[in-house]
Short mmCIF file of C-alpha atoms in Angstrom, two decimals:
data_model
loop_
_atom_site.label_atom_id
_atom_site.label_comp_id
_atom_site.label_asym_id
_atom_site.label_seq_id
_atom_site.Cartn_x
_atom_site.Cartn_y
_atom_site.Cartn_z
CA MET E 1 7.07 41.40 139.88
CA ALA E 2 6.83 45.21 139.23
CA THR E 3 9.84 47.43 137.85
CA ALA E 4 10.59 50.52 138.87
CA PRO E 5 10.22 53.19 136.75
CA LEU E 6 12.99 54.59 135.05
CA VAL E 7 14.12 58.07 135.79
CA GLU E 8 15.68 60.17 132.91
CA LYS E 9 18.89 61.58 133.45
CA PRO E 10 19.41 64.99 133.49
CA PRO E 11 21.69 66.36 130.40
CA ALA E 12 24.99 67.07 131.63
CA PRO E 13 25.26 71.44 131.46
CA VAL E 14 27.01 72.80 128.22
CA ALA E 15 30.17 74.55 129.32
CA GLU E 16 29.45 78.30 127.67
CA PRO E 17 33.10 79.06 125.80
CA PRO E 18 35.17 81.49 127.61
CA ALA E 19 34.20 85.44 127.00
CA ALA E 20 37.16 86.81 124.32
CA HIS E 21 39.27 89.03 125.75
CA PRO E 22 39.49 92.50 123.86
CA LYS E 23 42.43 92.51 122.29
CA LYS E 24 45.07 94.74 123.50
CA GLY E 25 46.64 97.36 121.44
CA ILE E 26 50.01 97.95 121.40
CA LEU E 27 50.19 100.92 123.12
CA SER E 28 48.81 98.89 126.15
CA TYR E 29 52.30 97.46 126.20
CA TRP E 30 54.17 100.55 126.39
CA ARG E 31 55.94 100.05 129.89
CA LEU E 32 57.45 97.19 128.31
CA TYR E 33 58.42 99.06 125.32
CA ALA E 34 59.60 101.98 127.38
CA ALA E 35 62.22 99.47 129.15
CA ILE E 36 63.84 98.17 126.37
CA SER E 37 63.96 101.44 124.69
CA PRO E 38 67.33 102.65 125.67
CA PHE E 39 69.11 100.03 124.15
CA TYR E 40 67.84 100.76 120.86
CA LEU E 41 67.61 104.10 121.13
CA LEU E 42 71.33 104.53 121.59
CA PHE E 43 72.00 101.86 118.85
CA LEU E 44 70.23 104.16 116.67
CA ALA E 45 72.15 107.21 117.65
CA PHE E 46 75.60 105.62 117.80
CA GLY E 47 75.19 102.92 115.12
CA LEU E 48 72.33 102.85 112.62
CA ILE E 49 72.82 106.59 111.99
CA PRO E 50 76.64 106.96 111.78
CA VAL E 51 76.83 103.98 109.30
CA GLY E 52 74.05 105.33 106.89
CA PHE E 53 75.68 108.55 107.19
CA SER E 54 79.17 107.51 106.13
CA LEU E 55 77.59 105.69 103.09
CA TYR E 56 76.06 108.77 102.09
CA LEU E 57 79.16 110.69 103.00
CA SER E 58 81.31 108.28 100.83
CA PHE E 59 79.40 109.62 98.07
CA HIS E 60 80.33 113.17 98.57
CA ARG E 61 83.46 115.43 99.10
CA TRP E 62 83.57 117.24 102.31
CA ASP E 63 86.61 118.61 104.69
CA GLY E 64 84.36 118.59 107.63
CA LEU E 65 83.30 122.18 107.55
CA GLY E 66 82.45 123.38 104.29
CA SER E 67 79.29 122.26 102.27
CA MET E 68 79.00 118.91 100.52
CA GLU E 69 79.81 118.21 96.92
CA TYR E 70 78.54 115.21 95.26
CA ALA E 71 80.79 113.12 93.71
CA GLY E 72 79.19 110.13 92.73
CA LEU E 73 81.23 106.62 92.53
CA SER E 74 84.47 108.66 91.34
CA GLN E 75 86.00 108.20 95.14
CA TYR E 76 85.32 104.73 94.91
CA ARG E 77 87.06 104.34 91.50
CA TYR E 78 90.29 106.37 92.92
CA LEU E 79 90.08 104.10 95.93
CA LEU E 80 90.47 100.86 93.39
CA SER E 81 93.75 102.76 92.07
CA ASP E 82 94.94 104.16 95.39
CA THR E 83 98.25 102.19 95.71
CA ASP E 84 98.90 103.40 99.24
CA PHE E 85 95.03 101.59 100.05
CA TRP E 86 96.35 98.35 98.62
CA SER E 87 100.07 98.42 100.15
CA SER E 88 97.54 99.17 103.47
CA ILE E 89 95.68 96.00 102.99
CA GLY E 90 99.06 93.84 102.37
CA ASN E 91 100.37 95.37 105.81
CA THR E 92 97.52 94.50 107.39
CA LEU E 93 97.19 90.93 106.25
CA ILE E 94 100.85 90.53 106.90
CA ILE E 95 100.40 91.38 110.39
CA TRP E 96 97.45 89.51 110.81
CA ALA E 97 99.12 86.68 109.72
CA LEU E 98 102.30 86.68 111.93
CA ALA E 99 100.02 87.49 114.91
CA THR E 100 96.87 85.24 114.40
CA PHE E 101 98.43 81.73 113.41
CA PRO E 102 100.93 81.67 116.30
CA MET E 103 98.32 83.05 118.64
CA ILE E 104 95.92 80.57 117.79
CA PHE E 105 98.92 77.55 118.49
CA LEU E 106 99.37 79.31 122.03
CA ALA E 107 95.89 79.98 122.85
CA MET E 108 95.15 76.20 122.12
CA ILE E 109 98.56 74.78 124.20
CA THR E 110 97.57 77.43 127.04
CA ALA E 111 94.07 75.78 127.14
CA VAL E 112 94.94 72.28 126.84
CA MET E 113 97.47 73.14 130.12
CA LEU E 114 94.44 74.77 132.04
CA ASN E 115 92.31 72.35 131.38
CA SER E 116 94.59 69.44 132.64
CA ALA E 117 95.40 71.89 135.27
CA VAL E 118 94.45 70.73 139.11
CA ARG E 119 95.45 73.50 141.45
CA PHE E 120 95.19 77.30 141.17
CA LYS E 121 92.93 77.24 138.19
CA ASN E 122 91.11 80.42 138.96
CA VAL E 123 94.57 82.45 139.32
CA TYR E 124 95.74 81.24 135.65
CA ARG E 125 92.85 82.11 134.35
CA PHE E 126 92.90 85.44 135.63
CA ALA E 127 96.72 85.80 134.57
CA TYR E 128 96.25 84.64 131.09
CA PHE E 129 93.25 87.23 130.70
CA LEU E 130 94.83 89.96 132.30
CA PRO E 131 96.65 90.86 128.78
CA ASN E 132 93.14 91.38 127.21
CA VAL E 133 91.59 94.08 129.69
CA THR E 134 94.91 95.92 130.01
CA SER E 135 94.98 99.17 128.08
CA VAL E 136 96.25 99.10 124.50
CA VAL E 137 98.11 102.12 124.81
CA ALA E 138 100.16 101.49 127.96
CA VAL E 139 101.05 98.09 126.49
CA ALA E 140 101.75 99.70 123.21
CA ILE E 141 104.17 101.71 125.13
CA ILE E 142 105.89 98.91 127.12
CA PHE E 143 106.31 97.10 123.71
CA GLY E 144 108.05 99.98 122.28
CA SER E 145 110.67 99.84 124.98
CA VAL E 146 110.61 96.31 124.91
CA PHE E 147 111.79 96.73 120.85
CA SER E 148 113.96 99.85 121.35
CA THR E 149 116.87 99.54 119.11
CA ASN E 150 119.46 100.49 121.54
CA PHE E 151 117.87 99.82 125.04
CA GLY E 152 115.58 97.01 124.41
CA LEU E 153 114.88 93.62 126.12
CA VAL E 154 114.87 91.91 122.59
CA ASN E 155 117.85 92.95 121.72
CA ALA E 156 119.55 92.48 124.72
CA LEU E 157 118.67 88.99 124.71
CA LEU E 158 119.89 89.10 121.02
CA GLN E 159 123.44 90.03 121.96
CA ALA E 160 123.51 87.92 124.98
CA VAL E 161 123.65 85.06 122.50
CA GLY E 162 125.74 86.77 120.14
CA LEU E 163 123.51 88.10 117.54
CA ASP E 164 123.27 91.78 116.15
CA GLN E 165 121.23 94.27 116.94
CA ILE E 166 117.68 94.42 115.02
CA ALA E 167 116.34 98.32 114.14
CA TRP E 168 112.71 96.44 114.85
CA LEU E 169 111.01 100.11 114.85
CA ASN E 170 112.85 100.94 111.78
CA THR E 171 112.99 98.47 109.49
CA PRO E 172 109.70 97.07 107.55
CA TRP E 173 109.75 93.74 108.60
CA GLY E 174 111.14 94.35 112.06
CA ILE E 175 107.63 96.87 112.39
CA LYS E 176 105.36 94.23 111.67
CA VAL E 177 107.01 91.42 113.80
CA ALA E 178 106.83 94.01 116.82
CA ILE E 179 103.24 95.00 115.86
CA ALA E 180 102.24 91.38 115.45
CA THR E 181 103.82 90.42 118.62
CA LEU E 182 101.84 92.83 120.70
CA MET E 183 98.46 91.67 119.05
CA THR E 184 99.84 87.83 120.12
CA TRP E 185 100.57 88.98 123.43
CA GLN E 186 97.50 90.67 123.92
CA TRP E 187 94.86 88.11 122.80
CA THR E 188 96.40 84.54 123.23
CA GLY E 189 94.57 84.42 126.89
CA TYR E 190 91.69 85.57 125.83
CA ASN E 191 91.29 82.91 123.21
CA ALA E 192 92.73 80.48 125.44
CA ILE E 193 89.71 80.78 127.61
CA ILE E 194 87.46 80.38 124.93
CA PHE E 195 89.27 77.31 124.23
CA LEU E 196 89.24 76.07 127.41
CA ALA E 197 85.34 76.48 127.52
CA GLY E 198 84.93 74.30 124.67
CA LEU E 199 87.70 71.67 126.03
CA GLN E 200 85.24 71.24 129.18
CA THR E 201 82.40 70.62 127.14
CA ILE E 202 83.90 67.06 125.48
CA PRO E 203 82.82 64.29 127.55
CA GLY E 204 86.03 62.55 129.92
CA GLU E 205 84.69 59.29 128.75
CA LEU E 206 86.33 59.81 125.05
CA TYR E 207 89.41 60.03 126.67
CA GLU E 208 89.47 57.18 128.66
CA ALA E 209 88.13 55.09 125.65
CA ALA E 210 91.45 56.18 123.88
CA ARG E 211 93.71 55.86 126.79
CA MET E 212 92.06 52.02 127.31
CA ASP E 213 92.93 51.59 123.38
CA GLY E 214 96.37 53.05 123.59
CA ALA E 215 96.13 56.29 122.05
CA GLY E 216 98.89 58.50 123.56
CA PRO E 217 98.33 62.25 124.52
CA VAL E 218 99.35 63.49 120.58
CA GLN E 219 96.74 60.91 119.04
CA THR E 220 94.08 61.80 121.43
CA PHE E 221 94.55 65.62 120.68
CA PHE E 222 94.46 65.26 116.63
CA ARG E 223 92.01 62.38 116.87
CA ILE E 224 89.24 63.65 119.39
CA THR E 225 90.28 67.13 120.95
CA LEU E 226 91.13 68.69 117.59
CA PRO E 227 87.83 67.46 115.66
CA LEU E 228 85.43 68.17 118.51
CA MET E 229 87.14 71.81 118.88
CA ARG E 230 86.47 72.74 115.25
CA PRO E 231 83.55 74.96 115.89
CA VAL E 232 85.09 76.65 118.74
CA LEU E 233 88.16 77.16 116.56
CA LEU E 234 85.89 78.46 113.63
CA PHE E 235 84.48 81.16 115.73
CA VAL E 236 88.09 81.81 116.99
CA LEU E 237 89.41 82.33 113.52
CA VAL E 238 86.88 84.37 112.42
CA ILE E 239 86.55 86.72 115.31
CA SER E 240 90.66 87.09 115.49
CA THR E 241 90.14 88.03 111.39
CA VAL E 242 87.57 90.77 112.70
CA THR E 243 89.52 92.30 115.18
CA GLY E 244 93.08 91.63 113.35
CA LEU E 245 92.19 93.17 109.98
CA GLN E 246 90.77 96.07 112.24
CA SER E 247 94.04 96.91 114.20
CA PHE E 248 94.87 100.52 114.60
CA SER E 249 95.73 101.15 118.45
CA GLU E 250 99.03 99.09 118.10
CA PRO E 251 100.58 100.28 115.03
CA GLN E 252 99.36 104.07 116.21
CA VAL E 253 100.89 104.03 119.68
CA LEU E 254 103.78 101.83 119.23
CA LEU E 255 105.11 103.70 116.02
CA GLN E 256 104.25 107.62 116.63
CA SER E 257 107.60 108.36 117.63
CA THR E 258 109.20 106.68 114.29
CA ALA E 259 106.54 108.13 112.23
CA ASN E 260 108.21 111.47 110.25
CA GLU E 261 105.21 112.43 108.03
CA SER E 262 102.25 111.95 110.18
CA THR E 263 100.68 110.18 113.52
CA PHE E 264 99.28 107.61 111.37
CA SER E 265 101.75 107.26 108.47
CA GLY E 266 102.74 103.70 110.11
CA GLY E 267 106.29 104.55 110.39
CA PRO E 268 109.26 104.18 108.27
CA ASP E 269 108.55 103.16 104.54
CA HIS E 270 104.58 102.97 105.89
CA ALA E 271 105.33 99.57 106.76
CA GLY E 272 103.18 99.79 110.01
CA ARG E 273 100.20 101.46 108.04
CA THR E 274 97.13 99.39 108.55
CA MET E 275 93.92 100.11 106.86
CA VAL E 276 92.17 101.72 109.86
CA LEU E 277 95.22 103.81 110.06
CA TYR E 278 95.24 104.49 106.39
CA PHE E 279 91.42 105.65 106.96
CA PHE E 280 92.29 107.86 109.77
CA GLN E 281 95.01 109.50 107.71
CA GLN E 282 92.97 110.35 105.32
CA THR E 283 90.33 111.45 107.44
CA PHE E 284 91.75 113.52 110.10
CA ASP E 285 95.20 114.37 108.55
CA ASN E 286 93.62 115.54 105.29
CA ASN E 287 90.88 116.24 106.29
CA ASP E 288 89.25 114.71 103.30
CA PHE E 289 86.16 112.77 105.13
CA GLY E 290 84.46 111.72 102.11
CA TYR E 291 87.20 109.86 100.58
CA GLY E 292 87.78 108.57 104.51
CA ALA E 293 84.15 107.16 104.51
CA ALA E 294 84.72 105.70 101.13
CA VAL E 295 87.95 103.56 102.73
CA ALA E 296 86.08 102.56 105.71
CA TRP E 297 83.19 101.15 103.41
CA GLY E 298 86.54 99.02 101.67
CA ILE E 299 87.74 98.33 104.61
CA PHE E 300 84.39 96.80 105.61
CA LEU E 301 84.51 95.26 102.33
CA VAL E 302 88.10 93.22 102.77
CA VAL E 303 86.80 92.28 106.37
CA VAL E 304 83.74 90.41 105.27
CA ILE E 305 85.63 88.50 102.21
CA PHE E 306 88.40 87.18 104.60
CA SER E 307 85.77 86.07 107.20
CA ILE E 308 83.97 84.04 104.48
CA VAL E 309 86.88 83.06 102.90
CA ASN E 310 88.38 81.57 106.50
CA TRP E 311 85.03 80.37 107.43
CA ARG E 312 84.77 78.03 104.32
CA LEU E 313 88.21 76.71 104.45
CA VAL E 314 87.72 75.61 107.98
CA GLN E 315 83.93 73.99 107.17
CA ARG E 316 85.71 72.46 104.26
CA ARG E 317 88.78 70.67 106.13
CA GLY E 318 86.04 69.81 108.54
CA GLU E 319 83.87 68.10 105.79
CA ASP E 320 87.11 66.31 104.93
#
């Protein structure tokens, strides 16, 4: 039987490699760079350049009008021996401690209450966040009336329970307590909203399992809520450290009526003179812009050190 001749299959066409596109230069994306340039230009003008100039200024003596005089490291050496600067650091740390720890405690309790609320959640969130968006100057004026010696609300409550009046804005510890109370009132609601966001990320199954195992609310909080909230707690602690150590408006407005030396003296015995208040006093009262720049960099170093210390302490407790 004759067989049909084999027909060879034509070879498959070889795909040609795609044509290489010419490389586009940076200038071809100029529209994109122009769209994002305003942020970087503003950051350069109001961020990097002032920071760099302050560092340069800290090595010079300058009153703001005349010519600069190179001073080298002499201003930093004087800063290390400046008792007023160290006193302002002590005042700042005391006020920070009096304000931060009660604030974090109240913010956590408030967040737990908001998380368990069923009705009017948004109303509560707005009410607790309102102090943070209120003008610090207006609030400080109100708190100045609240802590007034003769007509203040706090002294009226003390007299109502049979206690003596306290000159809050004329005694060293009274000044610190008044400033810390103002800062606590201002930041509790803000941090409560942050804690609330962290609480809402915790799975509800964990709480159901804890209730089935017979755990009460206190055990549930310390065994489940607090360990899982440690990253949020660390964030709040670091942010509170940075903002608390840079307090300025609160003591400046609250104590300006009691300051005898200058607007930035911090009240009697300089008890409310924080680090930033001392920086403003040296810069704008004494017109010593060079030394003021050195003080500013000293403040920056203190804030960085205490932020790192708080970070390490919370992390170590988390590892334990």
